PDB file of C-alpha atoms in Angstrom:
ATOM      1  CA  MET A  42       0.161  -0.048   0.107  1.00 73.00           C
ATOM      2  CA  ASN A  43       1.403   3.391  -1.096  1.00 82.00           C
ATOM      3  CA  LEU A  44       1.610   5.987   1.483  1.00 84.00           C
ATOM      4  CA  ASN A  45       0.917   8.906  -0.937  1.00 86.00           C
ATOM      5  CA  ASP A  46      -2.436   7.096  -1.882  1.00 89.00           C
ATOM      6  CA  LEU A  47      -3.407   7.257   1.938  1.00 88.00           C
ATOM      7  CA  LYS A  48      -2.333  10.792   2.222  1.00 88.00           C
ATOM      8  CA  THR A  49      -4.691  11.590  -0.779  1.00 91.00           C
ATOM      9  CA  PHE A  50      -7.755   9.627   0.625  1.00 91.00           C
ATOM     10  CA  VAL A  51      -7.133  11.720   3.925  1.00 88.00           C
ATOM     11  CA  ALA A  52      -6.908  14.993   1.993  1.00 87.00           C
ATOM     12  CA  VAL A  53     -10.173  14.290  -0.059  1.00 90.00           C
ATOM     13  CA  ALA A  54     -12.094  13.117   3.006  1.00 89.00           C
ATOM     14  CA  GLU A  55     -11.027  16.430   4.795  1.00 82.00           C
ATOM     15  CA  THR A  56     -11.588  18.805   1.823  1.00 85.00           C
ATOM     16  CA  GLY A  57     -14.476  17.392   0.237  1.00 88.00           C
ATOM     17  CA  THR A  58     -13.537  17.782  -3.382  1.00 89.00           C
ATOM     18  CA  LEU A  59     -10.700  16.286  -5.532  1.00 90.00           C
ATOM     19  CA  SER A  60      -9.632  19.941  -6.787  1.00 89.00           C
ATOM     20  CA  SER A  61      -9.395  21.137  -3.019  1.00 86.00           C
ATOM     21  CA  ALA A  62      -7.137  17.921  -2.103  1.00 86.00           C
ATOM     22  CA  ALA A  63      -4.988  18.433  -5.161  1.00 88.00           C
ATOM     23  CA  GLN A  64      -4.576  22.189  -4.102  1.00 84.00           C
ATOM     24  CA  MET A  65      -3.643  20.847  -0.455  1.00 78.00           C
ATOM     25  CA  LEU A  66      -1.292  18.328  -1.756  1.00 82.00           C
ATOM     26  CA  SER A  67       0.311  20.469  -4.367  1.00 84.00           C
ATOM     27  CA  THR A  68      -0.459  18.089  -7.200  1.00 88.00           C
ATOM     28  CA  SER A  69      -2.857  17.806 -10.007  1.00 91.00           C
ATOM     29  CA  VAL A  70      -6.599  16.469 -10.013  1.00 91.00           C
ATOM     30  CA  SER A  71      -5.997  13.739 -12.247  1.00 92.00           C
ATOM     31  CA  THR A  72      -3.177  12.653  -9.791  1.00 92.00           C
ATOM     32  CA  VAL A  73      -5.494  12.584  -6.987  1.00 92.00           C
ATOM     33  CA  GLY A  74      -7.933  10.538  -9.125  1.00 91.00           C
ATOM     34  CA  ARG A  75      -5.364   7.957  -9.858  1.00 92.00           C
ATOM     35  CA  ARG A  76      -3.957   7.720  -6.421  1.00 92.00           C
ATOM     36  CA  LEU A  77      -7.658   7.044  -5.288  1.00 92.00           C
ATOM     37  CA  ASP A  78      -8.266   4.493  -7.740  1.00 93.00           C
ATOM     38  CA  ALA A  79      -5.208   2.607  -6.802  1.00 92.00           C
ATOM     39  CA  LEU A  80      -5.951   2.634  -3.130  1.00 91.00           C
ATOM     40  CA  GLU A  81      -9.551   1.476  -3.655  1.00 92.00           C
ATOM     41  CA  GLN A  82      -8.390  -1.204  -6.400  1.00 92.00           C
ATOM     42  CA  SER A  83      -5.765  -2.513  -3.844  1.00 91.00           C
ATOM     43  CA  LEU A  84      -8.289  -2.723  -0.951  1.00 91.00           C
ATOM     44  CA  GLY A  85     -11.200  -3.892  -2.980  1.00 92.00           C
ATOM     45  CA  LEU A  86     -13.387  -1.329  -1.544  1.00 92.00           C
ATOM     46  CA  GLN A  87     -14.807   1.938  -2.630  1.00 93.00           C
ATOM     47  CA  LEU A  88     -13.922   4.581  -0.121  1.00 92.00           C
ATOM     48  CA  ILE A  89     -14.922   7.766  -1.852  1.00 92.00           C
ATOM     49  CA  LEU A  90     -18.106   8.445  -3.697  1.00 91.00           C
ATOM     50  CA  ARG A  91     -17.472  11.071  -6.597  1.00 90.00           C
ATOM     51  CA  THR A  92     -20.175  13.033  -7.584  1.00 89.00           C
ATOM     52  CA  VAL A  93     -20.826  16.605  -9.387  1.00 85.00           C
ATOM     53  CA  ASP A  94     -21.379  18.083  -5.959  1.00 84.00           C
ATOM     54  CA  GLY A  95     -18.314  16.878  -4.332  1.00 87.00           C
ATOM     55  CA  ALA A  96     -16.522  13.753  -2.859  1.00 90.00           C
ATOM     56  CA  PHE A  97     -18.113  11.992   0.133  1.00 91.00           C
ATOM     57  CA  LEU A  98     -17.112   9.082   2.282  1.00 91.00           C
ATOM     58  CA  THR A  99     -18.573   5.770   1.971  1.00 92.00           C
ATOM     59  CA  ASP A 100     -19.645   3.672   4.763  1.00 92.00           C
ATOM     60  CA  ASP A 101     -16.391   1.634   4.210  1.00 91.00           C
ATOM     61  CA  GLY A 102     -14.529   5.052   3.898  1.00 90.00           C
ATOM     62  CA  GLU A 103     -15.897   6.297   7.171  1.00 90.00           C
ATOM     63  CA  ARG A 104     -14.601   3.164   9.011  1.00 90.00           C
ATOM     64  CA  LEU A 105     -11.359   3.161   7.499  1.00 90.00           C
ATOM     65  CA  LEU A 106     -10.526   7.101   7.788  1.00 89.00           C
ATOM     66  CA  PRO A 107      -9.455   6.910  11.414  1.00 86.00           C
ATOM     67  CA  ARG A 108      -6.877   4.144  10.635  1.00 85.00           C
ATOM     68  CA  ALA A 109      -5.826   6.271   7.468  1.00 86.00           C
ATOM     69  CA  LEU A 110      -5.199   9.285   9.745  1.00 80.00           C
ATOM     70  CA  GLU A 111      -3.182   7.195  12.262  1.00 78.00           C
ATOM     71  CA  SER A 112      -1.071   5.845   9.562  1.00 82.00           C
ATOM     72  CA  VAL A 113      -0.272   8.989   7.789  1.00 78.00           C
ATOM     73  CA  GLU A 114       0.463  10.718  11.408  1.00 70.00           C
ATOM     74  CA  ALA A 115       2.675   7.895  12.219  1.00 73.00           C
ATOM     75  CA  ALA A 116       4.787   8.347   9.043  1.00 75.00           C
ATOM     76  CA  GLN A 117       4.922  12.065   9.580  1.00 67.00           C
ATOM     77  CA  ALA A 118       6.334  11.741  13.092  1.00 66.00           C
ATOM     78  CA  PHE A 119       8.821   9.090  11.509  1.00 73.00           C
ATOM     79  CA  GLU A 120       9.984  11.780   9.110  1.00 70.00           C
ATOM     80  CA  ARG A 121      10.356  14.342  11.684  1.00 62.00           C
ATOM     81  CA  SER A 122      12.317  12.036  14.095  1.00 65.00           C
ATOM     82  CA  ALA A 123      14.799  11.214  10.970  1.00 70.00           C
ATOM     83  CA  VAL A 124      15.238  14.858  10.335  1.00 62.00           C
ATOM     84  CA  ALA A 125      16.062  15.520  13.933  1.00 57.00           C
ATOM     85  CA  ILE A 126      18.597  12.713  13.843  1.00 64.00           C
ATOM     86  CA  ARG A 127      20.091  13.786  10.682  1.00 66.00           C
ATOM     87  CA  GLU A 128      20.500  17.375  11.662  1.00 58.00           C
ATOM     88  CA  GLY A 129      22.040  16.272  14.763  1.00 54.00           C
ATOM     89  CA  THR A 130      19.675  17.808  17.336  1.00 50.00           C
ATOM     90  CA  GLY A 131      18.067  14.641  18.337  1.00 50.00           C
ATOM     91  CA  ILE A 132      15.194  16.864  19.441  1.00 59.00           C
ATOM     92  CA  GLU A 133      11.936  17.310  17.438  1.00 74.00           C
ATOM     93  CA  PRO A 134      10.627  20.869  17.296  1.00 82.00           C
ATOM     94  CA  VAL A 135       7.326  21.908  18.643  1.00 87.00           C
ATOM     95  CA  ARG A 136       5.375  23.013  15.647  1.00 88.00           C
ATOM     96  CA  ILE A 137       3.139  25.996  15.940  1.00 91.00           C
ATOM     97  CA  SER A 138       0.791  27.115  13.289  1.00 89.00           C
ATOM     98  CA  ALA A 139      -0.715  30.555  13.565  1.00 89.00           C
ATOM     99  CA  THR A 140      -1.338  33.560  11.247  1.00 86.00           C
ATOM    100  CA  GLU A 141       1.501  35.697  10.399  1.00 85.00           C
ATOM    101  CA  PRO A 142       0.917  38.765  12.700  1.00 86.00           C
ATOM    102  CA  MET A 143       0.351  36.342  15.564  1.00 90.00           C
ATOM    103  CA  ILE A 144       3.835  34.795  14.783  1.00 92.00           C
ATOM    104  CA  SER A 145       5.612  38.111  14.374  1.00 90.00           C
ATOM    105  CA  GLU A 146       3.874  40.293  16.894  1.00 90.00           C
ATOM    106  CA  ILE A 147       3.023  37.936  19.675  1.00 94.00           C
ATOM    107  CA  LEU A 148       4.975  34.641  19.687  1.00 95.00           C
ATOM    108  CA  ALA A 149       8.290  35.831  18.259  1.00 94.00           C
ATOM    109  CA  PRO A 150       8.821  38.687  20.804  1.00 94.00           C
ATOM    110  CA  ALA A 151       7.893  36.562  23.752  1.00 95.00           C
ATOM    111  CA  LEU A 152      10.460  33.733  23.226  1.00 94.00           C
ATOM    112  CA  PRO A 153      12.604  34.758  25.820  1.00 95.00           C
ATOM    113  CA  ASP A 154       9.984  33.838  28.197  1.00 94.00           C
ATOM    114  CA  LEU A 155       9.811  30.432  26.829  1.00 93.00           C
ATOM    115  CA  ARG A 156      13.550  29.870  26.976  1.00 92.00           C
ATOM    116  CA  LEU A 157      13.492  30.565  30.601  1.00 92.00           C
ATOM    117  CA  ALA A 158      10.505  27.996  31.127  1.00 90.00           C
ATOM    118  CA  SER A 159      11.951  25.354  28.949  1.00 89.00           C
ATOM    119  CA  PRO A 160      15.621  26.075  27.534  1.00 89.00           C
ATOM    120  CA  GLN A 161      15.654  22.663  25.633  1.00 86.00           C
ATOM    121  CA  THR A 162      12.452  23.483  23.623  1.00 88.00           C
ATOM    122  CA  ILE A 163      12.876  24.015  19.815  1.00 87.00           C
ATOM    123  CA  LEU A 164      10.142  25.813  17.915  1.00 90.00           C
ATOM    124  CA  GLN A 165       8.970  25.606  14.480  1.00 89.00           C
ATOM    125  CA  LEU A 166       6.529  28.523  13.710  1.00 90.00           C
ATOM    126  CA  SER A 167       4.490  28.338  10.588  1.00 86.00           C
ATOM    127  CA  SER A 168       2.144  31.004   9.021  1.00 82.00           C
ATOM    128  CA  SER A 169      -1.196  29.469   8.070  1.00 71.00           C
ATOM    129  CA  ASN A 170      -4.738  29.790   8.873  1.00 60.00           C
ATOM    130  CA  GLU A 171      -5.977  26.498   7.367  1.00 61.00           C
ATOM    131  CA  PRO A 172      -7.683  24.136   9.721  1.00 52.00           C
ATOM    132  CA  ALA A 173      -6.803  21.132   7.594  1.00 46.00           C
ATOM    133  CA  ARG A 174      -3.266  21.915   8.387  1.00 55.00           C
ATOM    134  CA  LEU A 175      -3.560  20.802  11.704  1.00 56.00           C
ATOM    135  CA  ALA A 176      -5.943  18.052  11.266  1.00 53.00           C
ATOM    136  CA  ARG A 177      -3.098  16.448   9.081  1.00 56.00           C
ATOM    137  CA  ARG A 178      -0.750  16.676  11.910  1.00 59.00           C
ATOM    138  CA  GLU A 179       1.509  19.255  10.073  1.00 68.00           C
ATOM    139  CA  ALA A 180       1.677  21.040  13.363  1.00 78.00           C
ATOM    140  CA  ASP A 181       1.267  20.128  16.998  1.00 84.00           C
ATOM    141  CA  MET A 182      -0.836  23.228  18.001  1.00 88.00           C
ATOM    142  CA  ALA A 183      -2.182  26.108  16.490  1.00 89.00           C
ATOM    143  CA  LEU A 184      -3.837  29.513  16.979  1.00 90.00           C
ATOM    144  CA  ARG A 185      -6.918  29.728  15.019  1.00 86.00           C
ATOM    145  CA  LEU A 186      -9.634  32.518  14.568  1.00 82.00           C
ATOM    146  CA  VAL A 187     -12.391  30.043  14.365  1.00 78.00           C
ATOM    147  CA  ARG A 188     -12.752  26.816  16.337  1.00 77.00           C
ATOM    148  CA  PRO A 189     -11.756  23.841  14.410  1.00 72.00           C
ATOM    149  CA  THR A 190     -13.763  20.704  14.729  1.00 67.00           C
ATOM    150  CA  GLY A 191     -12.621  17.066  15.250  1.00 63.00           C
ATOM    151  CA  ASP A 192     -12.494  14.365  17.617  1.00 61.00           C
ATOM    152  CA  SER A 193      -8.722  14.301  17.858  1.00 66.00           C
ATOM    153  CA  LEU A 194      -8.346  17.902  18.592  1.00 75.00           C
ATOM    154  CA  ILE A 195      -8.872  19.862  22.000  1.00 83.00           C
ATOM    155  CA  ALA A 196      -9.451  23.730  21.854  1.00 87.00           C
ATOM    156  CA  ARG A 197      -8.951  26.436  24.475  1.00 90.00           C
ATOM    157  CA  ARG A 198     -10.596  29.853  24.049  1.00 92.00           C
ATOM    158  CA  LEU A 199      -8.144  32.741  24.486  1.00 94.00           C
ATOM    159  CA  PRO A 200      -9.234  36.526  24.923  1.00 93.00           C
ATOM    160  CA  ASP A 201     -11.001  37.912  21.792  1.00 93.00           C
ATOM    161  CA  ILE A 202      -8.903  40.250  19.449  1.00 92.00           C
ATOM    162  CA  GLN A 203     -10.713  43.586  19.589  1.00 92.00           C
ATOM    163  CA  LEU A 204     -11.114  45.573  16.126  1.00 93.00           C
ATOM    164  CA  GLY A 205     -11.517  49.180  15.472  1.00 95.00           C
ATOM    165  CA  CYS A 206     -11.330  51.803  12.585  1.00 97.00           C
ATOM    166  CA  PHE A 207      -7.982  53.539  12.481  1.00 97.00           C
ATOM    167  CA  GLY A 208      -6.361  56.346  10.329  1.00 96.00           C
ATOM    168  CA  SER A 209      -3.067  58.287  10.596  1.00 96.00           C
ATOM    169  CA  GLU A 210      -2.750  61.493  11.990  1.00 95.00           C
ATOM    170  CA  ALA A 211      -1.820  62.902   8.765  1.00 95.00           C
ATOM    171  CA  PHE A 212      -5.131  61.554   7.091  1.00 96.00           C
ATOM    172  CA  ILE A 213      -7.158  62.705   9.857  1.00 95.00           C
ATOM    173  CA  ALA A 214      -5.627  66.021   9.587  1.00 91.00           C
ATOM    174  CA  GLY A 215      -6.784  67.902  12.725  1.00 88.00           C
ATOM    175  CA  ARG A 216     -10.373  66.621  12.459  1.00 93.00           C
ATOM    176  CA  ASP A 217     -12.098  65.200  15.541  1.00 95.00           C
ATOM    177  CA  PRO A 218     -11.799  61.434  15.146  1.00 93.00           C
ATOM    178  CA  GLY A 219     -15.362  61.115  16.806  1.00 92.00           C
ATOM    179  CA  GLU A 220     -16.890  63.163  14.270  1.00 93.00           C
ATOM    180  CA  ILE A 221     -15.589  61.265  11.115  1.00 94.00           C
ATOM    181  CA  ASP A 222     -18.423  59.660   8.882  1.00 95.00           C
ATOM    182  CA  LEU A 223     -16.877  56.432   7.625  1.00 96.00           C
ATOM    183  CA  HIS A 224     -19.578  56.762   4.677  1.00 95.00           C
ATOM    184  CA  GLN A 225     -17.390  59.684   3.494  1.00 95.00           C
ATOM    185  CA  GLU A 226     -14.029  57.969   3.908  1.00 96.00           C
ATOM    186  CA  PRO A 227     -11.864  55.437   1.680  1.00 97.00           C
ATOM    187  CA  LEU A 228     -11.843  52.306   3.910  1.00 97.00           C
ATOM    188  CA  LEU A 229      -9.198  49.357   4.016  1.00 96.00           C
ATOM    189  CA  ALA A 230     -10.794  46.377   5.046  1.00 94.00           C
ATOM    190  CA  PHE A 231     -10.787  42.501   5.268  1.00 89.00           C
ATOM    191  CA  ASP A 232     -11.666  40.441   2.089  1.00 86.00           C
ATOM    192  CA  ASP A 233     -14.017  37.497   2.032  1.00 78.00           C
ATOM    193  CA  SER A 234     -11.397  34.725   1.086  1.00 71.00           C
ATOM    194  CA  PHE A 235     -12.695  33.088   4.263  1.00 65.00           C
ATOM    195  CA  GLY A 236     -16.224  33.218   3.489  1.00 68.00           C
ATOM    196  CA  ASP A 237     -18.989  35.480   5.025  1.00 72.00           C
ATOM    197  CA  ILE A 238     -16.996  36.316   8.214  1.00 76.00           C
ATOM    198  CA  ALA A 239     -18.037  38.890  10.801  1.00 81.00           C
ATOM    199  CA  GLU A 240     -16.091  41.784   9.366  1.00 85.00           C
ATOM    200  CA  VAL A 241     -17.431  41.293   6.075  1.00 87.00           C
ATOM    201  CA  ARG A 242     -20.935  41.165   7.414  1.00 89.00           C
ATOM    202  CA  TRP A 243     -20.228  44.474   9.359  1.00 93.00           C
ATOM    203  CA  LEU A 244     -19.368  46.223   6.411  1.00 94.00           C
ATOM    204  CA  ARG A 245     -22.450  44.968   4.430  1.00 92.00           C
ATOM    205  CA  ASP A 246     -24.816  45.658   7.433  1.00 94.00           C
ATOM    206  CA  HIS A 247     -23.618  49.225   7.853  1.00 95.00           C
ATOM    207  CA  ASP A 248     -23.671  50.018   4.169  1.00 95.00           C
ATOM    208  CA  LEU A 249     -19.775  50.614   4.027  1.00 95.00           C
ATOM    209  CA  GLU A 250     -18.911  48.133   1.197  1.00 93.00           C
ATOM    210  CA  PRO A 251     -19.010  50.853  -1.503  1.00 95.00           C
ATOM    211  CA  GLN A 252     -16.075  52.813   0.542  1.00 96.00           C
ATOM    212  CA  VAL A 253     -13.702  49.942   0.449  1.00 96.00           C
ATOM    213  CA  ILE A 254     -10.764  50.907  -1.729  1.00 96.00           C
ATOM    214  CA  LEU A 255      -8.312  47.988  -0.534  1.00 95.00           C
ATOM    215  CA  LYS A 256      -9.167  44.331   0.490  1.00 93.00           C
ATOM    216  CA  SER A 257      -6.833  42.020   2.250  1.00 90.00           C
ATOM    217  CA  LEU A 258      -6.680  39.331   4.643  1.00 83.00           C
ATOM    218  CA  SER A 259      -3.437  40.631   6.057  1.00 86.00           C
ATOM    219  CA  SER A 260      -4.008  42.886   9.019  1.00 88.00           C
ATOM    220  CA  ARG A 261      -0.458  44.303   8.476  1.00 89.00           C
ATOM    221  CA  ALA A 262      -1.052  45.140   4.975  1.00 92.00           C
ATOM    222  CA  LEU A 263      -4.252  47.255   6.058  1.00 95.00           C
ATOM    223  CA  ILE A 264      -2.130  48.970   8.869  1.00 95.00           C
ATOM    224  CA  ALA A 265       0.581  49.773   6.449  1.00 95.00           C
ATOM    225  CA  ALA A 266      -1.822  51.176   4.158  1.00 97.00           C
ATOM    226  CA  ALA A 267      -3.227  53.437   6.643  1.00 97.00           C
ATOM    227  CA  VAL A 268       0.100  54.520   8.076  1.00 97.00           C
ATOM    228  CA  SER A 269       0.782  55.763   4.534  1.00 96.00           C
ATOM    229  CA  GLY A 270      -2.511  57.779   4.621  1.00 96.00           C
ATOM    230  CA  ALA A 271      -4.498  55.815   2.193  1.00 96.00           C
ATOM    231  CA  GLY A 272      -7.655  55.794   4.369  1.00 96.00           C
ATOM    232  CA  ILE A 273      -9.232  54.236   7.352  1.00 97.00           C
ATOM    233  CA  ALA A 274      -8.283  50.813   8.104  1.00 97.00           C
ATOM    234  CA  VAL A 275     -10.457  48.071   9.965  1.00 95.00           C
ATOM    235  CA  ALA A 276      -7.845  46.457  12.118  1.00 93.00           C
ATOM    236  CA  PRO A 277      -6.952  44.828  15.363  1.00 93.00           C
ATOM    237  CA  ARG A 278      -6.663  47.280  18.074  1.00 93.00           C
ATOM    238  CA  PHE A 279      -3.128  46.170  19.679  1.00 92.00           C
ATOM    239  CA  LEU A 280      -1.509  46.138  16.175  1.00 92.00           C
ATOM    240  CA  ALA A 281      -3.050  49.657  15.170  1.00 94.00           C
ATOM    241  CA  ARG A 282      -2.208  51.158  18.457  1.00 92.00           C
ATOM    242  CA  ARG A 283       1.380  49.935  18.186  1.00 91.00           C
ATOM    243  CA  ALA A 284       1.743  51.588  14.659  1.00 94.00           C
ATOM    244  CA  GLY A 285       0.687  55.035  15.883  1.00 95.00           C
ATOM    245  CA  LEU A 286      -2.802  55.115  14.479  1.00 96.00           C
ATOM    246  CA  LEU A 287      -5.682  56.923  15.902  1.00 96.00           C
ATOM    247  CA  GLU A 288      -9.037  55.328  16.359  1.00 96.00           C
ATOM    248  CA  VAL A 289     -12.192  56.954  14.845  1.00 96.00           C
ATOM    249  CA  ALA A 290     -15.805  56.643  15.649  1.00 93.00           C
ATOM    250  CA  ALA A 291     -17.285  53.511  14.036  1.00 94.00           C
ATOM    251  CA  PRO A 292     -20.323  51.243  14.701  1.00 93.00           C
ATOM    252  CA  ALA A 293     -19.204  48.364  17.108  1.00 93.00           C
ATOM    253  CA  LEU A 294     -17.277  45.767  15.577  1.00 93.00           C
ATOM    254  CA  PRO A 295     -17.487  42.266  16.478  1.00 90.00           C
ATOM    255  CA  PRO A 296     -14.377  40.800  18.130  1.00 91.00           C
ATOM    256  CA  ARG A 297     -12.310  38.047  16.567  1.00 88.00           C
ATOM    257  CA  GLN A 298     -12.403  34.812  18.597  1.00 88.00           C
ATOM    258  CA  VAL A 299      -8.785  33.207  19.275  1.00 91.00           C
ATOM    259  CA  TRP A 300      -8.600  29.433  19.795  1.00 91.00           C
ATOM    260  CA  LEU A 301      -5.397  27.516  21.018  1.00 92.00           C
ATOM    261  CA  VAL A 302      -5.844  24.080  19.375  1.00 89.00           C
ATOM    262  CA  LEU A 303      -3.873  20.792  20.270  1.00 85.00           C
ATOM    263  CA  HIS A 304      -3.920  17.427  19.289  1.00 77.00           C
ATOM    264  CA  ARG A 305      -5.664  15.460  22.107  1.00 71.00           C
ATOM    265  CA  ASP A 306      -3.042  12.723  22.059  1.00 67.00           C
ATOM    266  CA  LEU A 307      -0.403  15.567  23.087  1.00 71.00           C
ATOM    267  CA  ARG A 308      -2.310  17.111  26.123  1.00 70.00           C
ATOM    268  CA  HIS A 309      -0.375  15.172  28.769  1.00 71.00           C
ATOM    269  CA  ASN A 310       2.997  15.691  27.097  1.00 74.00           C
ATOM    270  CA  ARG A 311       5.058  17.870  29.628  1.00 81.00           C
ATOM    271  CA  GLU A 312       6.832  19.873  26.961  1.00 84.00           C
ATOM    272  CA  MET A 313       3.475  20.456  25.210  1.00 85.00           C
ATOM    273  CA  GLN A 314       1.901  21.818  28.434  1.00 88.00           C
ATOM    274  CA  VAL A 315       4.585  24.327  28.940  1.00 91.00           C
ATOM    275  CA  VAL A 316       4.603  25.540  25.215  1.00 93.00           C
ATOM    276  CA  ARG A 317       0.844  25.682  25.490  1.00 92.00           C
ATOM    277  CA  ASN A 318       0.821  27.717  28.699  1.00 94.00           C
ATOM    278  CA  TRP A 319       3.520  29.873  27.138  1.00 95.00           C
ATOM    279  CA  VAL A 320       1.218  30.694  24.064  1.00 95.00           C
ATOM    280  CA  ALA A 321      -1.629  31.490  26.160  1.00 94.00           C
ATOM    281  CA  THR A 322       0.255  33.726  28.427  1.00 95.00           C
ATOM    282  CA  ALA A 323       2.010  35.728  25.379  1.00 95.00           C
ATOM    283  CA  VAL A 324      -1.616  36.135  23.739  1.00 95.00           C
ATOM    284  CA  ARG A 325      -3.020  37.503  26.878  1.00 94.00           C
ATOM    285  CA  ALA A 326      -0.113  39.901  27.517  1.00 93.00           C
ATOM    286  CA  ALA A 327      -0.169  41.251  23.913  1.00 91.00           C
ATOM    287  CA  LEU A 328      -3.853  41.823  23.699  1.00 89.00           C
ATOM    288  CA  ALA A 329      -4.090  43.347  27.144  1.00 85.00           C
ATOM    289  CA  GLN A 330      -1.663  45.996  25.862  1.00 71.00           C
TER     290      GLN A 330
END
């Protein structure tokens, strides 16, 4: 049995379409189809029902998916151990997945605190907001803005990220920030790549979509544009204030939830407990500022 075929089966089961699985695996849809065919032929079972509406697990596929996940995870753990031995460290890094601002603005600056608590720990920080990355064991824990689902995961809610509307002192140009009408200003806001998220609905509910001149999922890009004087940015308060931006009057924005997610089988690992507590403390401290 080919490990790549198993990985393909898991990817299709998690994403629901062959095209999404191909994108996740950085391969073609035809290759995904061939690997599924090969796996099903070797087992003599149909695992995935392919339709025009997507790919769905059969009853046999449902029963075998947990075993496939175990096999893929074991192979990935084996590969990580081999890399650690080859590179001479003998220590596997703790892999944390988070959005880029959380890595650069929260976790990286707090690294000295982790060094004091656990000097032997090696971190691997990767920028991602894709829930499937965690489910496929490409990370040990993750910071997510929505709560991932899955029996293999445990999630701990951290303080919310508060949002606001911010402009540079030069852009506001002596006006009263409390009197600015967003319906008359160019706005820099989040796009809808992750669907109908709360910030997107907020723009629509307050009839502010026509004012948006820049859309991005990058909070740092929105803040950089605001610093340059391009307009009013919808952004996390803790980042905007660090950048020296001024908050202007706006209808109440929904906060972003923050979830610290860990694989259930790692919850009793002492090193993971230390790192998990460090992450939670770093997020609380940064957002409290």
